[in-house]
């Protein structure tokens, strides 16, 4: 098949390797990996690869993605709080959901009773990041109320960090979280199966030995896909940081003055651009733009390239300092951070190629 661009390549061997490596890391603490598939919109081939690599559970923030994954035989969780408008789909396509509102949980319970279905509930606790979760003082009373809902089963507590408040979990906050777990198990006479203690942001606590015992699951997206752990942003020892690469083709090559000519109004995105006089610059235009990728998170593989900017459909590069001489039709490749990769997966204009 002819190669088409722009194109995202997905290195399947590296993805499988990363999945297995993360499972191994978590095994040390008897933790199961819930592979988070929202980055790649629940792509069935990629999810199946993760299941074949040993993942026991899949989590996604979007019910549409879980619907796409319906034929993959593994436990599935909706990891964003369910909306009242999607409860029928939730019960049909997810075994578990993360929750914080008793009103929603009651609605799920009622739906299950009415339709003779089952659903498992994880109660989210806000331990400081201030996104989802009940406040600490309400954990016990909410758990009590959930236990009274006959259509659902309370299977554990969950916590999330590093998303809204940017709070990093530590030994102290995780131990307080586990105290809630122990109190509820004891007082309500429950044995939790899903103590879902965090995300890629918690992996460093495993090798630093600071993650308390008893957590049964971590919800992992970034570390499997980008090979990084969140706290320090480094590629984890033994993992690949280059599973994904973005490739775009050169459609113009010209030397132009660094400063535009004429009166400057607003650019394509309503901003007034500012240019520094830098003389004539050797530039490339690539056939890719903001409709395809968030430019901020890109790093050219050729480190001498400078990304000058872009519009909806064009990316402008300064290649004046480059040793390599570029020509029309050449391919320029990029590494991406999480946000850029997410945008690429969401662009239907970017071809996806497994290698
Ligand atoms: C996206 C998400 C995760 C996964 O986070 P990573 O940093 O990609 O590992 C975990 N939990 C929740 C609730 C999420 O929305």
Short mmCIF file of C-alpha atoms and ligand atoms in Angstrom, two decimals:
data_model
loop_
_atom_site.label_atom_id
_atom_site.label_comp_id
_atom_site.label_asym_id
_atom_site.label_seq_id
_atom_site.Cartn_x
_atom_site.Cartn_y
_atom_site.Cartn_z
CA UNK A 1 0.00 0.00 0.00
CA UNK A 2 1.16 3.52 -0.76
CA UNK A 3 2.25 5.48 2.30
CA UNK A 4 -0.10 8.37 3.02
CA UNK A 5 0.52 11.38 5.21
CA UNK A 6 0.19 12.78 7.79
CA UNK A 7 0.55 9.50 9.56
CA UNK A 8 0.84 8.20 13.10
CA UNK A 9 2.89 5.03 13.45
CA UNK A 10 2.16 2.66 16.32
CA UNK A 11 4.94 0.23 17.17
CA UNK A 12 3.01 -2.83 18.29
CA UNK A 13 6.04 -4.70 19.68
CA UNK A 14 6.95 -1.75 21.87
CA UNK A 15 3.37 -1.31 23.02
CA UNK A 16 3.17 -4.98 24.00
CA UNK A 17 6.52 -4.70 25.76
CA UNK A 18 5.40 -1.64 27.75
CA UNK A 19 2.13 -3.31 28.73
CA UNK A 20 3.92 -6.39 30.04
CA UNK A 21 6.54 -4.30 31.81
CA UNK A 22 3.92 -2.22 33.64
CA UNK A 23 2.08 -5.39 34.65
CA UNK A 24 5.37 -6.72 36.09
CA UNK A 25 5.99 -3.52 38.07
CA UNK A 26 2.48 -3.65 39.54
CA UNK A 27 2.71 -7.37 40.32
CA UNK A 28 5.38 -6.60 42.91
CA UNK A 29 2.63 -5.02 45.03
CA UNK A 30 -0.07 -7.53 44.00
CA UNK A 31 -1.70 -4.81 41.94
CA UNK A 32 -3.72 -5.46 38.79
CA UNK A 33 -3.43 -3.12 35.83
CA UNK A 34 -6.57 -1.53 34.49
CA UNK A 35 -5.44 -0.44 31.03
CA UNK A 36 -6.92 2.94 30.19
CA UNK A 37 -7.92 3.11 26.51
CA UNK A 38 -9.30 6.65 26.20
CA UNK A 39 -6.13 7.97 24.56
CA UNK A 40 -6.76 5.84 21.47
CA UNK A 41 -10.56 6.02 21.53
CA UNK A 42 -10.99 2.40 22.49
CA UNK A 43 -9.26 1.07 19.37
CA UNK A 44 -10.13 -2.63 19.49
CA UNK A 45 -6.86 -3.88 18.02
CA UNK A 46 -4.82 -2.01 20.60
CA UNK A 47 -7.09 -2.99 23.48
CA UNK A 48 -6.94 -6.64 22.41
CA UNK A 49 -3.14 -6.42 22.31
CA UNK A 50 -3.17 -5.21 25.91
CA UNK A 51 -5.52 -7.97 27.01
CA UNK A 52 -3.32 -10.56 25.26
CA UNK A 53 -0.37 -9.09 27.15
CA UNK A 54 -2.07 -9.84 30.46
CA UNK A 55 -4.24 -6.87 31.33
CA UNK A 56 -7.22 -8.03 33.41
CA UNK A 57 -9.38 -4.98 33.16
CA UNK A 58 -10.00 -2.10 30.75
CA UNK A 59 -11.07 1.39 31.73
CA UNK A 60 -12.27 4.25 29.59
CA UNK A 61 -13.76 7.65 30.29
CA UNK A 62 -16.20 7.46 27.37
CA UNK A 63 -19.06 5.03 27.08
CA UNK A 64 -18.75 5.19 23.26
CA UNK A 65 -15.29 3.65 23.55
CA UNK A 66 -16.53 0.86 25.80
CA UNK A 67 -19.27 0.13 23.27
CA UNK A 68 -16.58 -0.21 20.61
CA UNK A 69 -14.83 -2.72 22.89
CA UNK A 70 -17.92 -4.81 23.53
CA UNK A 71 -16.51 -8.00 21.98
CA UNK A 72 -13.34 -7.96 24.03
CA UNK A 73 -13.88 -10.38 26.85
CA UNK A 74 -12.44 -8.65 29.87
CA UNK A 75 -13.81 -6.67 32.78
CA UNK A 76 -14.64 -3.09 31.77
CA UNK A 77 -14.95 0.08 33.80
CA UNK A 78 -16.25 3.55 33.04
CA UNK A 79 -13.69 5.76 34.75
CA UNK A 80 -15.49 9.07 34.38
CA UNK A 81 -18.53 9.55 36.62
CA UNK A 82 -21.59 8.36 34.69
CA UNK A 83 -24.17 10.85 33.43
CA UNK A 84 -27.82 10.24 34.26
CA UNK A 85 -28.47 10.21 30.51
CA UNK A 86 -26.25 7.18 29.85
CA UNK A 87 -27.23 4.72 32.55
CA UNK A 88 -28.78 2.21 30.16
CA UNK A 89 -25.56 2.12 28.12
CA UNK A 90 -23.44 2.02 31.25
CA UNK A 91 -25.15 -1.06 32.61
CA UNK A 92 -25.06 -2.73 29.21
CA UNK A 93 -21.40 -2.08 28.33
CA UNK A 94 -19.55 -1.59 31.61
CA UNK A 95 -19.22 -3.97 34.56
CA UNK A 96 -17.99 -1.30 36.93
CA UNK A 97 -18.09 2.48 37.21
CA UNK A 98 -16.35 5.08 39.33
CA UNK A 99 -18.95 7.19 41.17
CA UNK A 100 -19.35 9.98 43.66
CA UNK A 101 -23.04 10.95 43.55
CA UNK A 102 -25.59 8.91 45.48
CA UNK A 103 -28.34 10.21 43.19
CA UNK A 104 -26.62 8.66 40.18
CA UNK A 105 -25.86 5.44 42.05
CA UNK A 106 -29.53 5.12 43.03
CA UNK A 107 -30.54 5.59 39.42
CA UNK A 108 -28.10 2.85 38.36
CA UNK A 109 -29.44 0.59 41.09
CA UNK A 110 -33.05 1.21 40.08
CA UNK A 111 -32.23 0.52 36.43
CA UNK A 112 -30.52 -2.76 37.36
CA UNK A 113 -33.43 -3.91 39.50
CA UNK A 114 -35.91 -3.06 36.78
CA UNK A 115 -33.94 -4.88 34.06
CA UNK A 116 -32.52 -7.73 36.12
CA UNK A 117 -28.91 -6.60 35.56
CA UNK A 118 -25.81 -6.27 37.73
CA UNK A 119 -23.37 -3.40 38.15
CA UNK A 120 -20.43 -2.75 40.43
CA UNK A 121 -19.74 0.57 42.09
CA UNK A 122 -16.42 2.09 43.08
CA UNK A 123 -16.85 5.12 45.33
CA UNK A 124 -14.36 7.88 44.49
CA UNK A 125 -12.83 9.84 47.36
CA UNK A 126 -11.29 13.28 46.89
CA UNK A 127 -8.03 13.12 48.79
CA UNK A 128 -6.93 16.59 47.72
CA UNK A 129 -6.82 16.99 43.94
CA UNK A 130 -10.31 18.54 44.00
CA UNK A 131 -11.66 16.89 40.90
CA UNK A 132 -14.09 14.00 41.39
CA UNK A 133 -14.87 12.23 44.63
CA UNK A 134 -16.79 12.66 47.86
CA UNK A 135 -15.12 14.74 50.54
CA UNK A 136 -13.38 12.70 53.19
CA UNK A 137 -15.95 13.44 55.89
CA UNK A 138 -18.71 12.03 53.67
CA UNK A 139 -17.05 8.76 52.65
CA UNK A 140 -18.58 6.57 55.30
CA UNK A 141 -22.13 7.91 55.12
CA UNK A 142 -22.12 7.65 51.32
CA UNK A 143 -20.81 4.09 51.45
CA UNK A 144 -23.61 3.24 53.88
CA UNK A 145 -26.18 4.66 51.48
CA UNK A 146 -24.69 2.72 48.55
CA UNK A 147 -24.82 -0.48 50.56
CA UNK A 148 -28.59 0.06 50.86
CA UNK A 149 -29.00 0.15 47.06
CA UNK A 150 -30.04 -3.38 46.26
CA UNK A 151 -29.41 -3.19 42.52
CA UNK A 152 -25.68 -2.51 42.72
CA UNK A 153 -22.68 -3.86 44.57
CA UNK A 154 -20.14 -1.62 46.31
CA UNK A 155 -16.82 -3.25 45.39
CA UNK A 156 -14.30 -0.66 46.46
CA UNK A 157 -13.02 2.86 46.82
CA UNK A 158 -11.03 4.85 44.30
CA UNK A 159 -8.88 7.94 44.28
CA UNK A 160 -7.43 10.18 41.61
CA UNK A 161 -4.57 12.65 41.78
CA UNK A 162 -2.69 15.00 39.52
CA UNK A 163 -5.52 15.94 37.19
CA UNK A 164 -7.14 19.18 38.29
CA UNK A 165 -5.15 20.32 41.27
CA UNK A 166 -1.92 18.80 40.00
CA UNK A 167 -1.54 17.19 43.42
CA UNK A 168 1.03 14.38 43.59
CA UNK A 169 0.06 11.43 45.81
CA UNK A 170 2.33 10.67 48.75
CA UNK A 171 2.62 8.05 51.46
CA UNK A 172 0.51 10.09 53.85
CA UNK A 173 -2.44 10.75 51.52
CA UNK A 174 -2.45 7.15 50.30
CA UNK A 175 -2.41 5.85 53.87
CA UNK A 176 -5.36 8.10 54.74
CA UNK A 177 -7.15 6.70 51.69
CA UNK A 178 -6.46 3.15 52.88
CA UNK A 179 -7.81 4.08 56.33
CA UNK A 180 -11.16 4.87 54.70
CA UNK A 181 -11.04 1.51 52.94
CA UNK A 182 -10.38 -0.36 56.19
CA UNK A 183 -13.06 1.51 58.15
CA UNK A 184 -15.73 0.80 55.57
CA UNK A 185 -14.80 -2.84 55.06
CA UNK A 186 -14.93 -3.38 58.80
CA UNK A 187 -18.06 -1.41 59.68
CA UNK A 188 -20.12 -2.53 56.71
CA UNK A 189 -18.69 -6.03 56.75
CA UNK A 190 -17.51 -5.91 53.13
CA UNK A 191 -14.50 -7.39 51.37
CA UNK A 192 -13.47 -5.00 48.62
CA UNK A 193 -12.16 -6.35 45.31
CA UNK A 194 -11.54 -3.02 43.55
CA UNK A 195 -9.43 -0.62 45.56
CA UNK A 196 -8.42 1.47 42.61
CA UNK A 197 -5.69 3.61 44.03
CA UNK A 198 -4.57 5.82 41.16
CA UNK A 199 -2.94 6.17 37.77
CA UNK A 200 0.49 6.31 36.12
CA UNK A 201 1.23 8.95 38.71
CA UNK A 202 1.44 6.21 41.37
CA UNK A 203 3.95 3.90 39.70
CA UNK A 204 6.98 5.62 41.20
CA UNK A 205 5.54 4.86 44.64
CA UNK A 206 5.87 1.15 43.89
CA UNK A 207 9.59 1.24 43.20
CA UNK A 208 10.13 3.82 45.91
CA UNK A 209 8.32 1.48 48.29
CA UNK A 210 5.90 4.16 49.52
CA UNK A 211 2.61 2.77 48.21
CA UNK A 212 0.63 1.27 51.11
CA UNK A 213 -0.47 -2.34 50.87
CA UNK A 214 -3.99 -3.28 49.95
CA UNK A 215 -4.47 -1.40 46.70
CA UNK A 216 -5.80 -3.86 44.13
CA UNK A 217 -5.82 -1.81 40.91
CA UNK A 218 -4.04 1.06 39.21
CA UNK A 219 -5.59 2.70 36.15
CA UNK A 220 -2.74 3.09 33.69
CA UNK A 221 -2.73 5.00 30.41
CA UNK A 222 0.35 7.16 30.02
CA UNK A 223 2.95 4.74 31.29
CA UNK A 224 1.90 2.00 28.88
CA UNK A 225 1.58 4.32 25.90
CA UNK A 226 4.35 6.86 26.44
CA UNK A 227 6.60 4.81 28.71
CA UNK A 228 6.78 7.67 31.18
CA UNK A 229 5.83 8.03 34.79
CA UNK A 230 4.06 11.21 35.65
CA UNK A 231 5.81 12.59 38.66
CA UNK A 232 9.19 13.18 37.10
CA UNK A 233 8.13 12.86 33.45
CA UNK A 234 11.05 10.53 32.67
CA UNK A 235 10.89 7.39 30.58
CA UNK A 236 10.73 4.46 33.00
CA UNK A 237 13.74 2.12 33.01
CA UNK A 238 13.09 -0.75 30.64
CA UNK A 239 10.15 0.89 28.86
CA UNK A 240 9.95 2.48 25.42
CA UNK A 241 9.19 6.18 25.12
CA UNK A 242 8.77 6.00 21.35
CA UNK A 243 5.81 3.71 20.72
CA UNK A 244 4.20 6.48 18.68
CA UNK A 245 5.64 8.80 16.06
CA UNK A 246 4.02 11.39 13.88
CA UNK A 247 5.15 11.85 10.28
CA UNK A 248 4.28 14.69 7.90
CA UNK A 249 5.36 15.55 4.37
CA UNK A 250 7.10 18.69 3.09
CA UNK A 251 4.85 20.61 0.65
CA UNK A 252 6.83 23.86 0.35
CA UNK A 253 10.49 24.77 0.77
CA UNK A 254 11.46 28.42 0.44
CA UNK A 255 13.64 31.08 1.98
CA UNK A 256 11.52 33.96 3.28
CA UNK A 257 12.01 37.02 5.44
CA UNK A 258 11.36 36.34 9.13
CA UNK A 259 8.98 39.29 9.39
CA UNK A 260 5.75 39.47 7.37
CA UNK A 261 5.25 42.41 5.00
CA UNK A 262 2.24 44.73 5.35
CA UNK A 263 -0.03 45.84 8.14
CA UNK A 264 -0.48 43.11 10.77
CA UNK A 265 -4.03 42.30 11.85
CA UNK A 266 -5.14 39.08 13.47
CA UNK A 267 -3.99 35.59 12.44
CA UNK A 268 -6.20 32.61 11.60
CA UNK A 269 -6.91 32.09 15.31
CA UNK A 270 -7.71 35.68 16.28
CA UNK A 271 -4.33 36.49 17.80
CA UNK A 272 -2.08 39.36 16.83
CA UNK A 273 1.20 37.69 15.91
CA UNK A 274 4.52 39.22 16.90
CA UNK A 275 7.68 38.62 14.84
CA UNK A 276 11.31 39.28 15.62
CA UNK A 277 13.63 40.42 12.84
CA UNK A 278 15.90 37.43 12.21
CA UNK A 279 16.81 38.00 8.57
CA UNK A 280 15.94 35.48 5.89
CA UNK A 281 14.98 32.01 7.11
CA UNK A 282 14.98 28.68 5.30
CA UNK A 283 11.51 27.35 5.85
CA UNK A 284 9.42 24.30 5.21
CA UNK A 285 5.68 23.92 5.13
CA UNK A 286 4.30 20.52 6.14
CA UNK A 287 0.92 19.13 5.14
CA UNK A 288 -0.37 19.00 8.70
CA UNK A 289 -1.96 21.63 10.93
CA UNK A 290 -3.91 22.43 14.03
CA UNK A 291 -6.84 20.34 12.81
CA UNK A 292 -4.57 17.36 13.24
CA UNK A 293 -2.29 18.01 16.15
CA UNK A 294 -1.65 20.24 19.14
CA UNK A 295 1.60 21.87 18.01
CA UNK A 296 2.83 22.70 21.52
CA UNK A 297 3.50 19.10 22.45
CA UNK A 298 5.61 18.18 19.42
CA UNK A 299 9.36 17.58 19.37
CA UNK A 300 10.99 17.14 15.95
CA UNK A 301 13.26 14.09 15.72
CA UNK A 302 15.74 16.35 13.95
CA UNK A 303 16.49 18.49 17.00
CA UNK A 304 17.82 21.31 14.80
CA UNK A 305 14.34 22.03 13.44
CA UNK A 306 12.36 24.87 15.01
CA UNK A 307 8.57 24.77 14.85
CA UNK A 308 7.60 28.37 14.03
CA UNK A 309 3.87 27.83 14.20
CA UNK A 310 0.94 26.76 12.13
CA UNK A 311 -2.59 27.29 10.99
CA UNK A 312 -5.47 24.83 10.57
CA UNK A 313 -3.80 22.94 7.76
CA UNK A 314 -0.16 24.05 7.68
CA UNK A 315 2.86 23.73 9.92
CA UNK A 316 5.75 26.12 9.39
CA UNK A 317 9.29 25.04 10.25
CA UNK A 318 12.54 26.97 10.41
CA UNK A 319 15.27 24.71 9.03
CA UNK A 320 17.98 27.37 8.70
CA UNK A 321 20.20 25.73 11.37
CA UNK A 322 19.72 22.17 10.05
CA UNK A 323 22.61 20.06 8.82
CA UNK A 324 20.21 17.99 6.73
CA UNK A 325 19.08 19.47 3.43
CA UNK A 326 15.33 18.96 3.06
CA UNK A 327 13.44 18.54 -0.23
CA UNK A 328 9.85 18.56 -1.34
CA UNK A 329 8.27 15.22 -0.44
CA UNK A 330 10.60 14.53 2.48
CA UNK A 331 9.07 13.23 5.67
CA UNK A 332 9.61 15.06 8.94
CA UNK A 333 8.98 12.99 12.09
CA UNK A 334 7.97 14.07 15.58
CA UNK A 335 7.69 12.74 19.09
CA UNK A 336 4.58 13.77 21.00
CA UNK A 337 3.54 14.41 24.56
CA UNK A 338 0.22 13.10 25.91
CA UNK A 339 -1.87 16.08 24.76
CA UNK A 340 -0.45 16.04 21.24
CA UNK A 341 -0.89 12.30 20.92
CA UNK A 342 -4.49 12.63 22.10
CA UNK A 343 -5.15 15.27 19.45
CA UNK A 344 -3.59 13.10 16.72
CA UNK A 345 -5.79 10.15 17.67
CA UNK A 346 -8.78 12.47 17.48
CA UNK A 347 -7.99 13.71 13.97
CA UNK A 348 -9.56 11.66 11.22
CA UNK A 349 -7.11 13.23 8.77
CA UNK A 350 -4.11 11.49 10.31
CA UNK A 351 -3.58 7.96 8.97
CA UNK A 352 -2.86 5.39 11.68
CA UNK A 353 -0.31 2.74 10.76
CA UNK A 354 0.71 -0.27 12.85
CA UNK A 355 4.33 -1.33 12.43
C1 LIG B 1 -7.27 9.08 32.26
C2 LIG B 1 -7.48 8.55 33.61
C3 LIG B 1 -6.54 7.69 34.18
C4 LIG B 1 -5.26 7.29 33.50
O1 LIG B 1 -4.30 8.25 33.73
P1 LIG B 1 -2.83 8.08 33.12
O2 LIG B 1 -2.11 9.27 33.64
O3 LIG B 1 -2.99 8.10 31.63
O4 LIG B 1 -2.30 6.80 33.60
C5 LIG B 1 -6.82 7.19 35.45
N1 LIG B 1 -7.94 7.52 36.10
C6 LIG B 1 -8.86 8.34 35.60
C7 LIG B 1 -10.08 8.65 36.39
C8 LIG B 1 -8.67 8.88 34.33
O5 LIG B 1 -9.61 9.71 33.82
#
